[in-house]
Backbone as CSV, one residue per row, in Angstrom:
resi,resn,N_x,N_y,N_z,CA_x,CA_y,CA_z,C_x,C_y,C_z
1,MET,200.278,-44.512,67.834,199.261,-44.739,68.960,198.178,-43.539,68.966
2,SER,197.034,-43.858,69.506,195.829,-42.957,69.654,195.684,-42.123,70.136
3,ASP,195.712,-40.594,70.996,195.624,-39.827,71.912,194.363,-40.064,72.683
4,THR,193.471,-40.664,72.138,192.030,-40.674,72.756,192.012,-42.075,74.015
5,PRO,191.967,-41.474,74.927,192.218,-42.316,76.125,191.431,-43.438,75.901
6,ALA,192.022,-44.752,76.439,191.007,-46.148,76.143,190.152,-46.163,77.540
7,LEU,190.130,-45.530,78.581,189.228,-45.590,79.403,188.776,-44.422,79.896
8,SER,187.846,-44.116,80.564,187.331,-43.186,81.470,188.103,-42.983,82.699
9,VAL,187.566,-41.753,83.174,188.591,-41.408,84.145,188.138,-41.621,85.597
10,LEU,186.835,-42.241,85.611,186.461,-43.369,86.435,187.443,-44.321,86.626
11,ASP,187.270,-45.457,85.409,187.470,-46.589,85.246,188.933,-46.510,85.478
12,ALA,189.658,-45.747,84.629,191.074,-45.825,85.084,191.385,-45.680,86.982
13,VAL,190.928,-44.947,87.324,191.040,-44.667,88.730,190.423,-46.078,89.866
14,ALA,189.276,-46.593,89.685,188.781,-47.663,89.766,189.793,-49.202,89.471
15,GLY,190.304,-48.893,88.369,191.344,-50.393,88.268,192.610,-49.924,88.451
16,ARG,192.823,-49.148,88.787,194.161,-49.128,88.970,194.706,-50.310,90.200
17,ARG,196.387,-50.385,89.814,196.478,-51.597,90.886,198.185,-51.541,90.901
18,SER,198.947,-52.028,91.918,200.346,-51.939,91.780,200.427,-53.379,90.938
19,VAL,201.102,-53.323,89.666,201.256,-54.436,89.195,202.743,-55.009,89.275
20,ARG,202.778,-56.195,89.181,204.028,-56.816,90.107,204.656,-58.398,88.817
21,ALA,204.071,-58.275,87.499,204.588,-58.696,86.917,203.875,-57.919,85.154
22,PHE,205.260,-57.668,84.128,204.938,-57.103,82.788,205.316,-57.909,81.929
23,LEU,205.127,-57.854,81.116,205.440,-58.279,79.390,206.787,-57.703,79.200
24,PRO,207.510,-58.099,78.113,208.724,-57.302,77.811,208.315,-56.674,76.797
25,THR,207.246,-56.206,76.526,206.996,-55.473,75.096,207.393,-54.049,75.139
26,PRO,208.185,-53.615,74.314,208.710,-52.196,74.763,207.801,-50.727,74.704
27,VAL,207.988,-50.089,75.580,207.147,-48.690,75.263,208.042,-47.832,74.632
28,GLU,207.406,-47.135,73.953,208.352,-45.864,73.051,208.638,-44.683,74.062
29,ARG,209.540,-44.332,73.574,210.146,-42.989,74.663,208.820,-41.795,74.093
30,GLU,208.258,-41.675,72.936,207.198,-40.408,72.738,205.923,-40.832,73.663
31,THR,206.047,-42.192,73.877,204.358,-42.360,75.068,204.839,-41.977,76.225
32,VAL,206.434,-42.506,76.646,206.544,-42.020,77.950,206.548,-40.461,78.028
33,LEU,206.995,-39.541,77.070,206.571,-38.396,77.102,205.316,-37.663,77.342
34,ARG,204.423,-38.449,76.250,202.815,-37.947,76.207,202.281,-38.187,77.367
35,ILE,202.743,-39.625,78.659,202.414,-39.441,79.727,202.669,-38.469,80.825
36,LEU,204.364,-38.117,80.720,204.881,-37.056,81.712,204.230,-35.795,81.702
37,ASP,203.752,-35.458,80.294,203.459,-33.881,79.417,202.100,-33.789,80.464
38,LEU,201.024,-34.881,80.025,199.988,-35.011,80.660,199.464,-35.297,81.978
39,ALA,200.512,-35.897,83.106,200.902,-36.004,84.255,200.738,-34.645,85.205
40,ALA,201.528,-33.464,83.901,202.641,-32.211,84.834,201.269,-31.638,84.665
41,ARG,200.203,-31.890,84.939,198.814,-30.527,84.867,198.609,-31.051,86.504
42,ALA,199.391,-31.727,87.390,199.094,-32.090,88.788,199.403,-30.407,88.974
43,PRO,198.642,-30.422,90.346,198.188,-28.674,91.009,199.934,-29.413,92.161
44,SER,199.923,-27.838,91.806,201.858,-27.802,92.652,201.506,-25.975,93.554
45,GLY,201.895,-25.937,94.664,201.985,-24.984,95.664,202.818,-23.851,94.849
46,SER,201.558,-22.309,94.338,202.188,-21.462,93.375,203.043,-21.883,92.646
47,ASN,202.490,-22.892,91.812,203.026,-23.355,90.596,204.153,-23.770,90.304
48,ILE,205.050,-24.534,91.818,206.589,-23.910,91.035,206.772,-26.010,90.863
49,GLN,205.849,-26.315,90.444,206.172,-28.151,89.756,207.252,-28.628,90.361
50,PRO,207.909,-29.203,91.539,208.880,-29.737,91.667,209.426,-30.776,91.563
51,TRP,208.817,-31.814,90.984,209.093,-32.821,90.225,210.223,-32.836,89.127
52,LYS,211.019,-34.083,89.212,212.023,-34.625,88.082,211.933,-35.795,88.086
53,VAL,211.770,-36.156,86.779,211.691,-37.726,86.327,213.087,-38.156,85.939
54,HIS,213.496,-39.094,86.092,214.882,-39.970,85.399,213.669,-41.068,84.860
55,ALA,213.839,-41.201,83.549,213.592,-42.682,83.079,214.388,-43.033,82.087
56,ILE,214.625,-44.554,82.749,215.518,-45.444,82.059,214.601,-46.670,81.620
57,ALA,215.480,-47.085,80.607,215.080,-48.107,79.489,216.329,-49.276,79.076
58,GLY,216.215,-50.278,78.462,217.612,-50.747,77.467,218.206,-51.213,78.572
59,GLU,219.842,-51.180,78.063,220.797,-51.255,78.414,221.072,-50.882,80.148
60,ALA,220.832,-49.256,79.799,221.010,-48.560,80.820,219.671,-49.349,82.263
61,ARG,218.929,-49.686,81.800,217.472,-50.476,82.486,218.641,-51.706,83.041
62,ALA,218.997,-52.376,82.332,219.794,-53.969,82.776,220.723,-53.706,83.564
63,ALA,221.493,-52.737,83.416,222.890,-52.715,84.208,222.062,-52.262,85.473
64,LEU,221.689,-51.356,85.323,221.374,-50.768,86.912,220.393,-51.951,88.019
65,SER,219.633,-52.439,87.089,218.803,-54.058,88.060,219.948,-55.107,88.036
66,ALA,220.854,-55.050,87.194,221.915,-56.175,87.602,222.788,-55.896,88.832
67,GLU,222.851,-54.543,89.213,223.754,-54.198,90.212,223.132,-54.141,91.459
68,LEU,221.671,-53.677,91.383,221.179,-53.801,92.568,220.550,-55.197,92.954
69,LEU,220.256,-55.958,92.256,219.769,-57.520,92.360,221.115,-58.269,93.051
70,ALA,222.067,-58.023,92.427,223.474,-58.512,92.930,223.728,-58.030,94.371
71,ALA,222.967,-56.581,94.604,223.442,-55.932,96.055,222.645,-56.722,97.189
72,HIS,221.107,-56.880,96.570,220.038,-57.933,97.440,220.531,-59.071,97.536
73,GLU,221.041,-59.957,96.638,221.298,-61.218,96.980,222.593,-61.619,97.461
74,ALA,223.397,-60.603,97.935,224.685,-60.391,98.763,224.250,-60.156,99.948
75,GLY,223.290,-59.974,100.582,222.348,-59.265,101.547,223.538,-57.962,102.203
76,GLU,223.585,-57.163,101.001,223.730,-56.055,101.413,222.622,-55.201,102.315
77,PRO,223.054,-54.448,103.431,221.893,-53.859,104.164,221.222,-52.942,103.213
78,GLU,219.984,-52.568,103.725,219.015,-51.499,102.837,218.796,-50.805,103.742
79,VAL,219.490,-49.318,103.498,219.124,-48.080,104.002,218.375,-47.045,103.143
80,PRO,217.358,-46.881,104.521,216.242,-45.959,103.374,216.933,-44.442,103.265
81,GLU,216.830,-43.869,102.947,217.147,-42.643,102.179,216.221,-41.689,103.136
82,TYR,215.349,-42.242,103.375,214.286,-41.047,104.226,213.279,-41.761,104.653
83,PRO,212.575,-41.786,106.037,211.206,-42.470,106.937,210.287,-42.471,105.978
84,TYR,210.236,-43.600,104.996,208.975,-43.888,104.277,207.654,-44.169,105.145
85,TYR,208.097,-45.174,106.535,207.093,-45.699,107.235,206.906,-45.179,108.343
86,PRO,206.052,-45.965,109.459,206.564,-45.291,110.668,207.763,-45.964,111.589
87,GLU,207.890,-45.146,112.057,209.175,-46.172,113.272,208.899,-47.430,114.256
88,ASN,207.158,-46.884,114.041,206.422,-47.704,115.499,205.509,-48.144,114.847
89,TRP,205.147,-49.429,114.471,203.691,-49.493,113.577,202.626,-50.026,114.655
90,ARG,201.685,-49.385,114.323,200.083,-49.540,114.970,199.323,-49.972,114.152
91,GLU,197.807,-50.376,114.606,197.027,-50.620,113.963,195.891,-49.368,113.842
92,PRO,195.271,-49.219,112.622,195.272,-50.300,111.768,196.053,-50.623,110.870
93,TYR,197.413,-49.597,110.673,198.158,-49.847,109.618,198.792,-50.721,109.546
94,LEU,199.268,-51.384,110.792,200.115,-53.053,110.563,199.272,-54.155,110.039
95,GLY,198.073,-54.219,110.768,197.108,-55.199,110.088,197.195,-54.790,108.608
96,ARG,197.220,-53.692,108.227,196.744,-53.419,106.606,197.970,-54.093,105.690
97,ARG,199.072,-54.064,106.483,200.378,-53.903,105.571,200.938,-55.456,105.590
98,ARG,200.408,-56.328,106.791,200.521,-58.138,106.792,199.803,-58.299,106.266
99,ALA,198.365,-57.733,106.110,197.490,-58.610,105.015,197.862,-58.076,103.759
100,VAL,198.290,-57.325,103.351,198.675,-57.183,101.728,199.626,-57.772,101.340
101,GLY,201.073,-57.875,102.324,202.201,-58.910,102.027,201.374,-60.401,101.880
102,TRP,200.901,-60.622,103.103,199.963,-62.041,102.776,199.450,-62.646,101.857
103,ALA,198.841,-61.814,101.208,198.132,-61.951,99.793,198.807,-61.816,99.247
104,LEU,200.157,-60.966,98.563,200.434,-61.009,97.470,201.672,-62.410,97.513
105,TYR,202.484,-63.095,99.064,202.944,-64.036,98.851,202.398,-65.626,98.768
106,GLY,200.674,-65.387,98.879,199.920,-66.221,98.804,199.489,-66.895,97.263
107,SER,199.702,-65.259,96.425,199.220,-65.271,95.225,200.226,-66.139,94.304
108,VAL,201.809,-66.199,94.964,202.525,-66.982,94.192,203.226,-67.975,94.875
109,GLY,202.168,-68.633,95.903,202.608,-69.989,96.523,203.818,-69.691,97.515
110,ILE,203.856,-68.406,98.118,204.851,-68.771,99.122,204.431,-68.582,100.688
111,ALA,204.785,-69.517,101.382,203.977,-70.063,102.796,205.000,-68.928,103.745
112,LYS,203.864,-68.794,104.636,204.999,-68.185,106.023,205.730,-68.687,106.216
113,GLY,206.568,-67.871,106.918,207.896,-68.579,106.728,209.509,-69.240,105.885
114,ASP,208.525,-68.878,105.044,209.587,-69.438,103.482,210.211,-68.161,103.328
115,ARG,211.207,-67.888,104.336,212.075,-66.600,104.165,213.136,-66.475,102.361
116,GLU,213.240,-67.944,101.913,214.228,-67.652,100.884,213.465,-67.092,99.838
117,ARG,212.266,-67.891,99.842,211.222,-67.327,98.897,210.892,-65.831,98.256
118,MET,210.633,-65.687,99.894,210.240,-64.160,100.359,211.093,-63.173,99.574
119,ALA,212.576,-63.563,100.051,213.746,-62.830,99.408,213.886,-62.383,97.790
120,ARG,213.325,-64.082,97.479,213.423,-63.891,96.167,212.597,-62.909,95.586
121,GLN,211.178,-62.916,95.616,210.464,-61.761,95.467,210.772,-60.691,95.347
122,HIS,210.923,-60.277,96.489,210.991,-59.052,97.047,212.359,-58.717,96.080
123,GLY,213.255,-59.472,95.789,214.467,-59.317,94.587,213.568,-58.456,93.457
124,ARG,212.503,-59.304,93.123,211.928,-58.616,91.702,211.533,-57.624,91.840
125,ASN,211.778,-56.622,92.647,211.385,-54.843,92.798,212.406,-54.393,91.881
126,TRP,213.859,-54.702,91.674,214.939,-54.254,91.524,214.897,-54.622,89.727
127,LEU,214.206,-55.492,89.630,214.053,-55.541,88.091,213.044,-55.144,87.512
128,PHE,212.321,-54.230,88.393,211.192,-53.517,87.485,209.738,-54.562,87.337
129,PHE,210.031,-55.517,88.332,209.224,-56.838,87.877,208.785,-57.053,86.866
130,GLY,209.967,-56.935,85.713,210.088,-57.488,83.920,209.478,-56.163,83.002
131,ALA,209.113,-54.985,83.704,208.994,-54.131,83.219,209.649,-53.372,82.171
132,PRO,209.453,-52.525,80.929,210.638,-52.554,80.126,210.850,-51.282,80.403
133,VAL,210.378,-50.210,81.128,210.798,-48.912,81.508,210.444,-48.763,83.416
134,GLY,211.763,-48.042,83.219,211.545,-47.499,84.973,211.810,-46.252,84.755
135,LEU,210.705,-45.857,86.136,210.605,-44.004,86.209,211.316,-43.813,87.668
136,PHE,211.815,-42.963,87.368,212.680,-42.442,88.884,212.199,-41.193,89.213
137,PHE,211.090,-40.593,90.513,210.784,-39.794,90.894,211.713,-38.968,91.853
138,ALA,212.158,-37.816,91.776,213.350,-37.289,92.720,212.779,-35.377,92.932
139,ILE,213.374,-34.976,93.714,212.975,-33.923,94.523,213.943,-33.247,94.880
140,ASP,214.667,-31.943,94.626,215.109,-31.444,95.202,215.455,-31.712,97.144
141,ARG,216.352,-31.628,97.423,216.402,-32.127,98.600,215.955,-30.461,100.161
142,ASP,215.921,-29.515,99.325,215.609,-28.370,100.183,214.031,-28.081,100.063
143,MET,213.444,-28.934,99.296,212.068,-28.652,99.819,211.084,-28.964,100.624
144,GLY,210.055,-28.106,100.855,209.891,-28.515,101.938,208.450,-29.788,102.063
145,LYS,207.602,-29.763,103.352,206.905,-31.248,102.667,205.538,-31.216,101.773
146,GLY,205.668,-29.790,101.775,204.104,-29.449,100.951,204.599,-29.820,99.387
147,ALA,205.743,-29.628,99.019,206.654,-30.037,97.753,206.591,-31.591,97.396
148,TRP,206.330,-32.180,98.505,206.513,-33.683,98.378,204.977,-34.151,98.013
149,LEU,203.940,-33.125,98.561,202.421,-33.412,98.485,202.626,-33.361,96.793
150,ASP,203.000,-32.345,96.173,202.893,-32.294,94.807,203.310,-33.158,94.003
151,LEU,204.688,-33.489,94.717,204.776,-34.804,93.637,204.488,-35.487,93.876
152,GLY,203.559,-36.317,95.063,202.763,-37.140,94.999,201.485,-37.164,94.216
153,MET,200.778,-35.926,94.253,199.854,-36.162,93.012,200.391,-36.076,91.552
154,PHE,201.637,-35.552,91.202,202.060,-36.009,90.028,202.256,-37.398,89.781
155,MET,202.997,-38.247,90.955,202.967,-39.576,90.399,201.427,-39.865,90.200
156,GLN,200.477,-39.785,90.543,199.294,-40.284,90.999,198.747,-40.075,89.170
157,ASN,198.908,-39.245,89.076,198.283,-38.785,87.352,199.295,-39.726,86.689
158,VAL,200.314,-39.750,86.902,201.114,-40.735,85.698,200.386,-42.206,85.922
159,MET,200.304,-42.850,87.230,199.583,-43.968,87.136,198.497,-43.725,86.163
160,ILE,197.394,-42.639,86.524,196.447,-43.121,85.722,196.480,-42.712,84.366
161,VAL,197.176,-41.731,83.906,197.525,-41.440,82.469,197.812,-42.609,81.846
162,ALA,198.931,-43.179,82.469,199.189,-44.370,81.911,198.313,-45.820,81.793
163,ARG,197.277,-45.554,82.386,196.268,-46.670,81.828,195.652,-46.350,80.651
164,GLY,195.742,-44.645,80.583,194.632,-44.298,79.290,195.563,-44.945,77.854
165,PHE,196.752,-44.993,78.218,197.725,-45.547,77.154,198.007,-46.994,76.945
166,GLY,197.086,-47.651,77.621,196.946,-49.407,77.727,197.950,-49.890,78.664
167,LEU,198.796,-48.979,79.731,199.982,-49.255,79.881,199.215,-49.453,81.926
168,GLU,200.309,-50.281,82.749,199.968,-50.181,83.877,201.422,-49.823,85.170
169,THR,201.568,-49.736,86.097,202.484,-49.450,86.739,202.491,-49.865,87.711
170,CYS,203.561,-49.684,88.759,203.927,-49.984,90.112,205.062,-49.492,90.707
171,PRO,203.989,-47.965,91.822,205.123,-47.177,92.562,205.772,-47.891,93.270
172,GLN,207.470,-47.759,93.149,208.062,-48.470,94.163,209.518,-47.835,94.919
173,ALA,208.690,-47.789,96.486,209.627,-47.453,97.630,210.902,-48.126,97.479
174,ALA,210.584,-49.001,97.226,212.099,-50.184,97.875,213.471,-49.410,96.804
175,PHE,213.413,-48.946,96.264,214.543,-48.085,95.736,214.879,-46.821,96.265
176,CYS,214.364,-46.766,97.482,215.021,-45.428,98.273,215.472,-45.735,99.304
177,TYR,215.781,-47.615,99.352,216.226,-47.971,100.117,217.939,-48.626,99.713
178,ARG,218.157,-48.330,98.383,219.396,-48.428,97.641,219.682,-47.305,96.740
179,HIS,219.299,-46.114,97.520,219.437,-44.744,96.851,220.991,-44.597,96.535
180,ALA,221.867,-45.012,97.001,223.263,-44.613,96.350,223.496,-45.356,95.065
181,ILE,223.093,-46.571,94.775,223.860,-47.322,93.540,222.792,-46.444,92.632
182,THR,221.057,-46.201,92.704,220.512,-46.076,91.764,220.753,-44.712,91.478
183,ALA,221.439,-43.788,92.352,221.568,-42.639,91.843,223.097,-42.098,91.020
184,ARG,224.012,-43.341,91.321,224.928,-43.497,90.705,224.804,-43.723,89.064
185,HIS,223.671,-44.511,89.090,223.102,-45.140,87.420,222.841,-43.764,86.875
186,LEU,221.409,-42.846,87.434,221.102,-42.188,87.285,221.813,-40.616,86.863
187,GLY,222.968,-40.902,87.407,223.994,-39.240,87.356,223.501,-38.495,87.929
188,LEU,222.551,-38.919,89.198,221.850,-37.533,90.315,222.203,-36.871,90.971
189,PRO,222.452,-35.573,90.842,223.065,-34.839,91.813,223.075,-34.828,93.500
190,ASP,223.827,-34.938,94.366,223.514,-34.563,95.741,222.167,-34.251,95.815
191,THR,222.160,-32.768,95.301,221.336,-31.727,95.411,219.682,-32.726,95.835
192,GLU,219.500,-33.922,94.800,218.421,-34.406,94.433,218.169,-35.276,95.575
193,ILE,216.772,-35.782,95.681,216.861,-37.230,96.647,215.791,-37.711,95.677
194,ILE,215.474,-39.449,95.514,214.866,-40.090,95.216,213.756,-40.710,96.115
195,ALA,212.559,-39.873,95.858,210.999,-40.470,96.005,210.541,-41.742,96.270
196,SER,210.471,-42.074,95.220,210.153,-43.161,94.883,210.596,-43.803,92.930
197,GLY,210.650,-45.060,93.033,210.683,-45.556,91.702,209.369,-45.745,91.195
198,MET,209.019,-46.516,89.804,208.284,-46.744,89.234,208.399,-47.650,87.888
199,ALA,208.063,-49.183,87.958,208.045,-49.757,86.874,206.122,-49.190,86.041
200,LEU,207.081,-49.101,84.984,205.777,-48.854,83.731,205.947,-49.726,82.507
201,GLY,204.819,-50.416,81.837,204.802,-51.328,81.196,203.111,-51.817,80.518
202,HIS,203.528,-52.922,79.551,202.203,-53.808,80.008,202.481,-54.955,80.474
203,ALA,201.225,-54.997,81.142,200.585,-56.220,82.570,200.977,-57.441,81.877
204,ASP,200.973,-58.452,82.758,201.263,-59.493,82.403,200.156,-60.348,83.250
205,TRP,198.730,-60.065,82.397,197.474,-60.582,83.475,197.599,-61.957,83.665
206,SER,198.098,-62.656,83.067,197.836,-64.355,83.341,199.095,-64.435,84.672
207,ALA,199.682,-63.174,84.988,200.446,-64.061,86.052,199.809,-63.602,87.271
208,PRO,199.853,-64.799,88.020,199.051,-64.931,89.524,199.013,-63.376,90.251
209,GLU,200.136,-63.234,90.783,200.621,-61.711,91.522,199.553,-60.282,90.860
210,ASN,199.000,-60.452,89.890,198.088,-59.423,89.297,196.795,-59.768,89.468
211,ALA,196.268,-61.103,90.350,195.147,-61.064,90.602,194.672,-61.099,91.812
212,PHE,195.392,-60.860,92.963,194.733,-60.928,94.281,194.011,-59.406,94.365
213,PRO,193.094,-59.693,95.362,192.668,-58.036,95.687,193.362,-57.469,96.758
214,THR,193.456,-55.924,96.514,193.579,-54.941,97.218,192.643,-54.666,98.004
215,GLU,191.989,-54.746,99.079,190.784,-53.914,99.797,191.012,-52.469,100.353
216,ARG,190.142,-51.504,100.261,190.223,-50.298,100.519,188.760,-50.282,101.695
217,GLU,189.520,-49.572,102.200,188.249,-48.771,103.444,187.298,-48.289,102.670
218,PRO,186.142,-48.173,103.193,184.877,-47.324,102.148,184.828,-45.666,102.858
219,ALA,184.757,-44.732,102.285,184.875,-43.266,102.535,183.985,-42.786,103.754
220,GLU,183.129,-43.945,104.232,182.421,-43.569,105.477,183.272,-43.797,106.847
221,ALA,184.325,-44.745,106.366,185.091,-44.782,107.654,186.384,-44.034,107.647
222,PHE,186.642,-43.379,106.992,187.792,-42.358,107.133,187.508,-41.109,106.818
223,THR,185.694,-40.894,107.045,185.437,-39.251,106.583,184.810,-38.475,107.624
224,ARG,185.130,-37.417,108.283,184.220,-36.931,109.192,183.178,-35.779,108.298
225,PHE,182.399,-35.634,108.530,181.262,-35.073,107.611,180.685,-33.718,108.566
226,THR,180.816,-32.740,108.749,180.650,-31.420,109.151,179.409,-30.521,108.359
227,GLY,178.172,-30.579,108.740,177.214,-29.366,108.057,176.395,-30.106,106.992
228,PHE,176.638,-30.959,106.841,175.695,-31.839,105.326,174.398,-32.364,106.110
């Protein structure tokens, strides 16, 4: 595979989306390493580079997915390892969350109130939406909030750089809700916490769930300019 990115930086950012259906085409270990090496140019406070990555594929990925999906189908409760979302939802965040949720369900023909099909769709998280590679981003539990910002910037680099190799991603906070199972399969020490999972692979662009739009607020709506 060529080291020359297939997209400009602007195109890679503008076209990024959370892909929820992948082809089974394998991704080579060397490609994953190249993506992570480039992504590690992300900034971090005092260059501490707090990110840790656990990459999983093949039989190991299949075994993890099988246990996670079984827990989901058995109705075992999801327990968040940390509070990703606010305790009390309010606007405009609640409206945005609902809009993207209904857009996703609508794209695959799931009607409002069809909880059984919603649960099945949610269960696809545990299969990495069919992607051959799963990435888990971990951080030491004693790190401060700033280090979590560093980790987020590193993850964003991974998602953008992957597009340069013709690959797509889906960041998955869902794995934080079944941390114990995932940590056991990864051999994660108690000193580390999984901040997020991520599916990595070749997108199946024929899948309807990869076609619905996710709108973004224009910069004028969330930016306050002073001195311009």
